Coordinates of N, CA, C and O in Angstrom, one line a residue:
X1 N -9.0 -16.3 -6.0 CA -9.2 -16.2 -4.6 C -9.0 -17.2 -4.2 O -8.6 -18.7 -4.1
X2 N -7.5 -17.1 -2.7 CA -7.4 -18.0 -1.7 C -8.5 -18.2 -0.9 O -9.6 -17.9 -0.6
X3 N -8.1 -19.8 -0.1 CA -8.8 -20.0 1.4 C -9.5 -18.1 1.6 O -10.3 -18.6 3.1
X4 N -8.3 -17.9 1.9 CA -8.3 -16.3 3.2 C -9.2 -15.3 2.4 O -9.5 -14.0 3.0
X5 N -9.8 -15.2 1.3 CA -10.7 -14.2 0.6 C -10.2 -13.5 -0.1 O -10.0 -12.0 0.7
X6 N -8.5 -13.7 -0.5 CA -7.6 -12.5 -0.5 C -7.9 -12.8 -2.2 O -7.3 -14.4 -2.5
X7 N -7.3 -11.8 -2.9 CA -7.2 -12.2 -4.4 C -6.1 -12.3 -4.6 O -5.2 -11.5 -4.1
X8 N -5.7 -12.7 -5.3 CA -4.1 -13.1 -5.6 C -4.5 -13.2 -6.8 O -4.8 -13.8 -7.4
X9 N -2.5 -13.4 -7.9 CA -2.7 -13.6 -9.5 C -2.7 -14.9 -9.9 O -2.5 -15.8 -9.0
X10 N -3.4 -15.3 -11.1 CA -3.5 -16.3 -11.3 C -1.6 -16.7 -12.0 O -0.6 -16.0 -11.5
X11 N -1.3 -18.5 -11.8 CA -0.1 -18.8 -12.0 C 0.0 -17.5 -13.0 O -0.3 -17.3 -14.3
X12 N 1.9 -17.0 -13.3 CA 2.3 -17.0 -13.9 C 2.0 -15.0 -14.4 O 2.3 -14.2 -15.4
X13 N 0.6 -14.4 -14.2 CA 0.7 -13.4 -13.3 C 1.3 -12.0 -12.7 O 1.1 -12.8 -11.4
X14 N 1.5 -11.4 -13.0 CA 2.0 -9.8 -12.2 C 1.4 -9.9 -10.8 O 0.0 -9.5 -11.0
X15 N 2.4 -9.6 -9.5 CA 1.1 -8.8 -8.9 C 1.9 -8.2 -7.7 O 3.0 -8.1 -8.0
X16 N 1.2 -7.9 -6.6 CA 1.9 -6.2 -6.0 C 2.9 -6.6 -5.5 O 2.4 -7.5 -4.3
X17 N 4.3 -6.4 -5.3 CA 5.4 -7.3 -3.8 C 5.5 -6.2 -3.2 O 5.2 -6.7 -1.7
X18 N 5.7 -4.6 -3.4 CA 5.7 -4.0 -2.3 C 4.6 -2.3 -2.5 O 4.6 -2.1 -3.4
X19 N 4.4 -2.0 -1.6 CA 3.8 -0.2 -2.0 C 4.5 0.5 -0.6 O 4.8 0.2 0.3
X20 N 5.8 1.3 -1.2 CA 6.8 2.3 -0.9 C 5.8 3.8 -0.9 O 5.8 4.3 -2.6
X21 N 6.5 4.5 0.0 CA 7.0 5.9 0.0 C 7.3 7.0 0.9 O 8.0 6.3 1.7
X22 N 8.3 7.4 0.8 CA 8.7 8.9 1.5 C 7.8 9.6 2.0 O 7.4 11.0 1.7
X23 N 7.8 10.1 3.0 CA 7.0 11.6 3.8 C 8.4 12.4 3.3 O 8.8 12.8 3.8
X24 N 7.3 13.5 3.2 CA 7.6 14.6 2.9 C 7.3 15.6 4.3 O 8.6 16.1 4.7
X25 N 6.4 15.7 4.8 CA 6.1 16.6 5.8 C 4.9 15.8 6.3 O 4.0 15.3 6.0
X26 N 4.6 16.1 7.9 CA 3.9 15.8 8.5 C 3.1 16.4 9.0 O 3.5 16.0 10.3
X27 N 2.5 17.7 9.0 CA 2.3 19.1 9.8 C 0.5 18.5 10.9 O -0.2 18.2 10.4
X28 N 1.2 18.9 12.6 CA 0.0 18.1 13.5 C -0.2 16.9 13.2 O -1.6 16.7 13.3
X29 N 0.7 16.4 12.6 CA 0.3 14.5 12.8 C 0.6 14.1 13.9 O 0.9 14.5 15.3
X30 N 0.1 13.1 14.5 CA 0.5 12.4 15.4 C 2.6 12.0 16.1 O 2.9 11.4 15.0
X31 N 2.2 11.6 16.8 CA 3.3 12.5 17.9 C 4.1 10.6 18.2 O 4.6 10.2 19.0
X32 N 2.7 9.6 18.5 CA 3.1 8.7 18.7 C 2.8 7.1 17.4 O 3.0 7.8 16.5
X33 N 3.1 5.7 18.1 CA 3.8 5.1 17.0 C 1.9 4.9 15.8 O 2.3 4.2 15.2
X34 N 0.9 5.2 16.6 CA -0.2 4.6 16.4 C -1.0 6.1 15.5 O -1.1 7.1 16.4
X35 N -0.3 6.1 14.1 CA -0.4 7.5 13.0 C -2.2 7.8 12.3 O -2.0 9.1 11.5
X36 N -2.2 6.3 11.7 CA -3.4 6.3 10.9 C -2.7 6.3 9.8 O -3.0 4.5 9.3
X37 N -2.2 6.3 8.8 CA -1.2 6.4 7.9 C -2.7 6.7 6.4 O -3.4 7.0 6.2
X38 N -2.1 6.4 5.2 CA -2.8 6.4 4.3 C -3.8 5.2 3.9 O -3.3 3.8 3.6
X39 N -5.0 5.3 3.3 CA -5.7 4.2 2.7 C -5.9 3.8 0.9 O -5.3 5.6 0.5
X40 N -5.1 3.1 0.2 CA -5.1 3.4 -1.5 C -6.1 2.3 -2.2 O -6.7 1.8 -2.0
X41 N -6.9 2.7 -3.0 CA -6.9 2.1 -3.9 C -6.7 2.0 -5.8 O -5.8 3.2 -6.0
X42 N -5.9 1.2 -5.6 CA -5.1 0.7 -6.8 C -6.6 0.5 -8.1 O -7.2 -1.0 -7.3
X43 N -6.3 1.3 -8.9 CA -7.1 0.6 -10.6 C -5.8 0.1 -11.8 O -4.4 0.6 -11.3
X44 N -6.4 -1.0 -12.0 CA -5.1 -1.3 -13.2 C -6.3 -2.1 -13.8 O -7.7 -2.2 -14.5
X45 N -5.8 -2.3 -15.5 CA -7.0 -3.3 -16.7 C -6.3 -4.4 -16.6 O -5.4 -5.1 -16.5
X46 N -7.5 -5.1 -15.9 CA -8.2 -6.8 -15.9 C -8.7 -7.3 -17.2 O -8.7 -6.8 -18.3
X47 N -7.9 -8.4 -17.7 CA -8.8 -8.8 -18.9 C -10.5 -8.2 -19.4 O -10.6 -8.6 -20.1
X48 N -11.3 -8.3 -18.2 CA -12.1 -8.8 -18.0 C -12.8 -7.3 -17.9 O -13.9 -6.3 -18.1
X49 N -11.5 -6.7 -18.0 CA -11.9 -4.4 -17.7 C -11.1 -3.8 -16.8 O -10.3 -4.3 -16.6
X50 N -11.9 -2.8 -16.0 CA -11.1 -2.5 -15.2 C -11.1 -3.0 -13.8 O -12.0 -3.5 -13.5
X51 N -9.9 -3.5 -12.9 CA -9.9 -4.1 -11.7 C -9.1 -3.4 -10.6 O -8.1 -2.4 -11.1
X52 N -9.7 -3.4 -9.7 CA -9.3 -2.4 -8.1 C -9.2 -3.3 -6.8 O -9.4 -4.3 -7.1
X53 N -8.2 -2.5 -6.0 CA -7.8 -3.1 -4.7 C -7.5 -2.1 -4.0 O -7.8 -0.9 -3.9
X54 N -8.2 -2.4 -2.6 CA -7.9 -1.6 -2.2 C -7.2 -1.9 -0.6 O -7.5 -3.2 -0.1
X55 N -6.7 -1.3 0.1 CA -5.7 -1.5 1.1 C -6.6 -0.8 2.4 O -7.4 -0.5 2.5
X56 N -6.5 -1.2 3.7 CA -6.5 -0.4 4.9 C -5.4 0.9 5.3 O -4.5 0.7 4.1
X57 N -5.6 1.4 6.2 CA -4.9 1.9 6.8 C -3.2 1.7 6.3 O -3.4 0.6 7.3
X58 N -3.0 2.1 6.3 CA -1.1 1.7 6.3 C 0.0 1.8 7.1 O 0.3 3.2 6.9
X59 N 0.1 1.5 8.6 CA 0.7 2.2 9.6 C 1.3 1.1 9.8 O 0.7 -0.1 10.6
X60 N 2.7 0.8 10.2 CA 3.5 0.0 11.3 C 2.9 0.1 12.8 O 3.6 1.5 13.0
X61 N 2.6 -0.2 13.8 CA 1.5 0.2 14.6 C 3.1 0.1 15.8 O 3.0 1.0 17.4
X62 N 4.3 0.0 15.5 CA 5.6 -0.5 16.1 C 6.4 0.5 15.4 O 7.4 0.2 16.1
X63 N 5.9 1.3 14.6 CA 7.1 2.3 14.0 C 6.4 3.6 13.2 O 5.3 3.5 13.3
X64 N 7.5 4.3 13.4 CA 6.7 6.1 13.1 C 7.2 6.1 12.0 O 8.5 6.0 11.1
X65 N 6.0 6.2 10.9 CA 6.3 6.3 9.6 C 5.8 7.2 8.9 O 6.8 7.1 7.4
X66 N 5.3 7.8 9.6 CA 5.2 9.3 8.8 C 6.1 10.5 9.2 O 5.4 11.7 9.3
X67 N 7.5 10.4 9.2 CA 8.2 11.8 9.9 C 9.1 12.2 8.4 O 9.1 11.3 7.8
X68 N 9.1 13.2 8.5 CA 10.2 13.9 7.4 C 11.1 12.8 6.8 O 11.6 12.3 7.5
X69 N 11.5 12.6 5.6 CA 12.5 12.0 4.8 C 12.4 10.5 5.4 O 13.5 9.4 5.0
X70 N 11.2 9.4 6.0 CA 11.0 8.6 5.8 C 10.2 7.8 5.0 O 9.1 8.2 4.3
X71 N 11.2 6.6 4.8 CA 9.9 5.8 4.0 C 9.6 4.9 5.1 O 10.1 3.9 5.4
X72 N 8.3 5.3 3.7 CA 7.9 3.2 4.5 C 7.6 2.5 4.0 O 7.2 2.9 2.5
X73 N 7.6 1.5 4.0 CA 7.3 0.4 2.8 C 6.5 -1.2 3.3 O 6.3 -1.4 4.4
X74 N 5.0 -1.3 2.8 CA 4.5 -2.6 3.1 C 4.2 -3.6 1.9 O 4.4 -3.3 0.8
X75 N 5.2 -4.4 2.6 CA 5.6 -6.0 2.0 C 4.6 -7.3 1.6 O 3.6 -7.8 3.3
X76 N 3.8 -7.7 0.1 CA 3.3 -8.6 0.1 C 4.0 -10.1 0.2 O 4.8 -10.6 0.2
X77 N 3.6 -9.9 1.8 CA 4.0 -11.3 3.2 C 3.6 -11.7 4.1 O 2.9 -11.0 5.0
X78 N 3.4 -12.4 3.8 CA 2.2 -13.0 5.1 C 2.5 -12.6 6.3 O 1.6 -12.4 7.4
X79 N 4.1 -12.8 6.4 CA 4.7 -12.3 7.7 C 4.2 -11.2 8.5 O 5.0 -10.9 9.1
X80 N 4.5 -10.2 7.8 CA 4.5 -8.9 7.2 C 3.3 -8.1 7.6 O 2.7 -7.9 8.5
X81 N 2.6 -7.9 6.0 CA 1.7 -6.8 5.9 C 0.6 -7.0 5.0 O -0.3 -6.0 4.8
X82 N 0.4 -8.3 5.3 CA -1.0 -9.4 4.7 C -1.8 -7.8 4.9 O -3.0 -8.0 4.4
X83 N -2.6 -8.7 6.4 CA -4.0 -7.8 6.9 C -3.8 -6.1 5.9 O -4.2 -5.8 6.0
X84 N -2.8 -5.1 6.2 CA -2.6 -3.3 5.8 C -2.7 -3.7 4.5 O -4.0 -3.0 4.1
X85 N -2.1 -4.8 4.0 CA -2.2 -4.1 2.0 C -4.2 -5.0 1.8 O -4.1 -4.7 1.0
X86 N -4.2 -5.6 2.3 CA -5.2 -6.3 2.3 C -6.2 -6.9 1.4 O -5.4 -7.7 0.4
X87 N -7.1 -6.3 0.6 CA -7.7 -6.8 -1.2 C -6.8 -6.6 -1.6 O -6.0 -6.8 -3.3
X88 N -4.9 -6.1 -1.5 CA -4.2 -5.7 -2.3 C -2.6 -6.7 -2.0 O -2.0 -6.5 -2.8
X89 N -3.0 -7.2 -0.5 CA -1.9 -8.2 -1.0 C -1.7 -9.2 -2.0 O -3.2 -9.2 -2.7
X90 N -1.2 -9.5 -2.5 CA -1.1 -10.1 -3.9 C -1.2 -9.6 -4.8 O -2.1 -10.6 -5.9
X91 N -2.0 -8.7 -5.1 CA -3.7 -8.7 -6.3 C -2.8 -8.4 -7.3 O -1.4 -7.6 -7.9
X92 N -3.2 -9.4 -8.1 CA -2.7 -9.8 -9.8 C -2.9 -8.1 -11.0 O -3.9 -8.2 -10.7
X93 N -1.9 -7.4 -10.6 CA -1.9 -6.9 -11.8 C -0.6 -5.9 -12.0 O 0.6 -6.8 -11.6
X94 N -0.3 -5.5 -13.2 CA 1.2 -5.0 -13.6 C 1.5 -3.5 -13.9 O 2.9 -3.4 -14.8
X95 N 0.4 -3.3 -13.7 CA 1.0 -2.1 -13.7 C -0.5 -1.4 -13.2 O -1.9 -1.6 -12.8
X96 N -0.7 0.6 -12.8 CA -1.7 1.0 -12.4 C -2.2 1.7 -12.9 O -1.8 3.1 -13.1
X97 N -3.9 2.3 -13.9 CA -4.3 2.9 -14.2 C -4.1 4.5 -13.5 O -4.1 5.3 -14.2
X98 N -4.6 3.8 -12.4 CA -5.1 5.7 -11.5 C -5.4 5.0 -10.4 O -5.1 3.8 -9.8
X99 N -6.4 5.5 -9.4 CA -6.7 5.3 -8.1 C -6.7 6.6 -6.9 O -7.4 7.6 -7.8
X100 N -7.0 6.1 -5.6 CA -7.2 6.9 -4.7 C -6.3 7.3 -3.7 O -6.1 5.3 -3.2
X101 N -5.6 7.8 -3.1 CA -5.3 8.1 -1.7 C -6.0 8.9 -0.5 O -6.2 9.9 -0.7
X102 N -6.6 8.5 0.4 CA -7.0 9.0 1.7 C -5.9 8.8 3.1 O -5.7 8.0 3.6
X103 N -5.4 9.9 3.1 CA -5.2 10.1 4.6 C -6.1 9.9 5.6 O -6.9 11.0 6.2
X104 N -5.6 9.0 6.8 CA -6.6 8.7 8.2 C -6.2 9.2 9.4 O -6.9 9.3 10.5
X105 N -4.4 9.6 9.1 CA -4.4 10.1 10.7 C -4.7 12.0 11.0 O -5.5 12.3 10.4
X106 N -4.1 12.6 11.9 CA -4.4 13.7 12.1 C -3.3 14.6 12.0 O -2.5 14.0 10.9
X107 N -3.4 15.6 11.2 CA -3.2 16.8 10.4 C -2.8 16.7 9.0 O -4.0 16.1 8.5
X108 N -1.7 16.8 8.3 CA -1.9 17.1 7.0 C 0.0 16.4 6.6 O 0.9 16.8 7.0
X109 N -0.4 15.8 6.1 CA 0.5 14.5 4.8 C 1.1 14.6 4.1 O -0.2 14.5 3.0
X110 N 2.5 14.5 4.0 CA 2.6 14.9 1.9 C 3.5 13.8 1.7 O 4.4 14.4 3.0
X111 N 3.4 13.0 0.5 CA 4.8 12.2 0.5 C 5.7 13.3 -0.8 O 5.3 13.9 -1.1
X112 N 6.4 12.7 -0.4 CA 8.0 13.5 -2.0 C 7.4 13.0 -2.7 O 7.5 11.8 -3.2
X113 N 7.8 14.3 -3.5 CA 7.5 13.9 -5.6 C 6.1 13.5 -5.6 O 5.5 13.5 -6.7
X114 N 5.2 13.6 -4.7 CA 4.0 12.8 -4.8 C 4.0 11.7 -5.4 O 3.7 11.0 -5.9
X115 N 5.0 10.9 -5.6 CA 5.6 9.6 -5.4 C 5.3 8.8 -4.5 O 5.3 8.4 -3.3
X116 N 3.8 7.8 -5.3 CA 4.4 5.8 -3.8 C 4.9 5.0 -5.7 O 4.3 5.2 -6.1
X117 N 5.5 4.6 -5.2 CA 6.1 3.2 -5.8 C 5.8 2.6 -5.2 O 5.6 1.5 -4.2
X118 N 4.6 1.5 -6.4 CA 4.8 -0.2 -6.7 C 6.0 -0.9 -7.0 O 5.9 -1.0 -8.4
X119 N 5.7 -1.9 -6.7 CA 6.9 -2.8 -7.0 C 5.9 -4.2 -7.3 O 4.9 -4.8 -6.6
X120 N 5.8 -5.0 -8.5 CA 5.6 -5.9 -9.1 C 6.2 -7.6 -9.1 O 7.3 -6.4 -9.6
X121 N 5.7 -8.1 -8.9 CA 6.6 -9.5 -9.2 C 6.8 -9.3 -10.7 O 6.8 -8.9 -11.4
X122 N 7.9 -10.4 -10.6 CA 8.5 -10.9 -12.2 C 7.3 -11.9 -12.9 O 8.0 -12.0 -13.7
X123 N 6.7 -12.4 -12.1 CA 6.1 -13.6 -12.6 C 5.3 -13.1 -13.9 O 4.7 -12.2 -13.9

């Protein structure tokens, strides 16, 4: 844990660098930049069992993230998406065993190929 109550990987351990997805459609979704976004729970194997982290609603308030064909990427960087990634910000893991995603906005949102891309650090 860091001084800001954010879980981070131990030295030499991989961590989440980014989370991204491409919107296939968003029927009935908000037409302004405050769209809502998905909240994620990610589960991974840890040395002491199954660990999990949670994001806030992933939505950049200054851009439209969820229009058809748009890729939204959320990066583990203190200057970018630290607050949105919340407990998954630099969370120590090297794979994902499972998880859950909940759409928090209006309408029905679907992601292309039901695919969430999680990039891990090389450490």
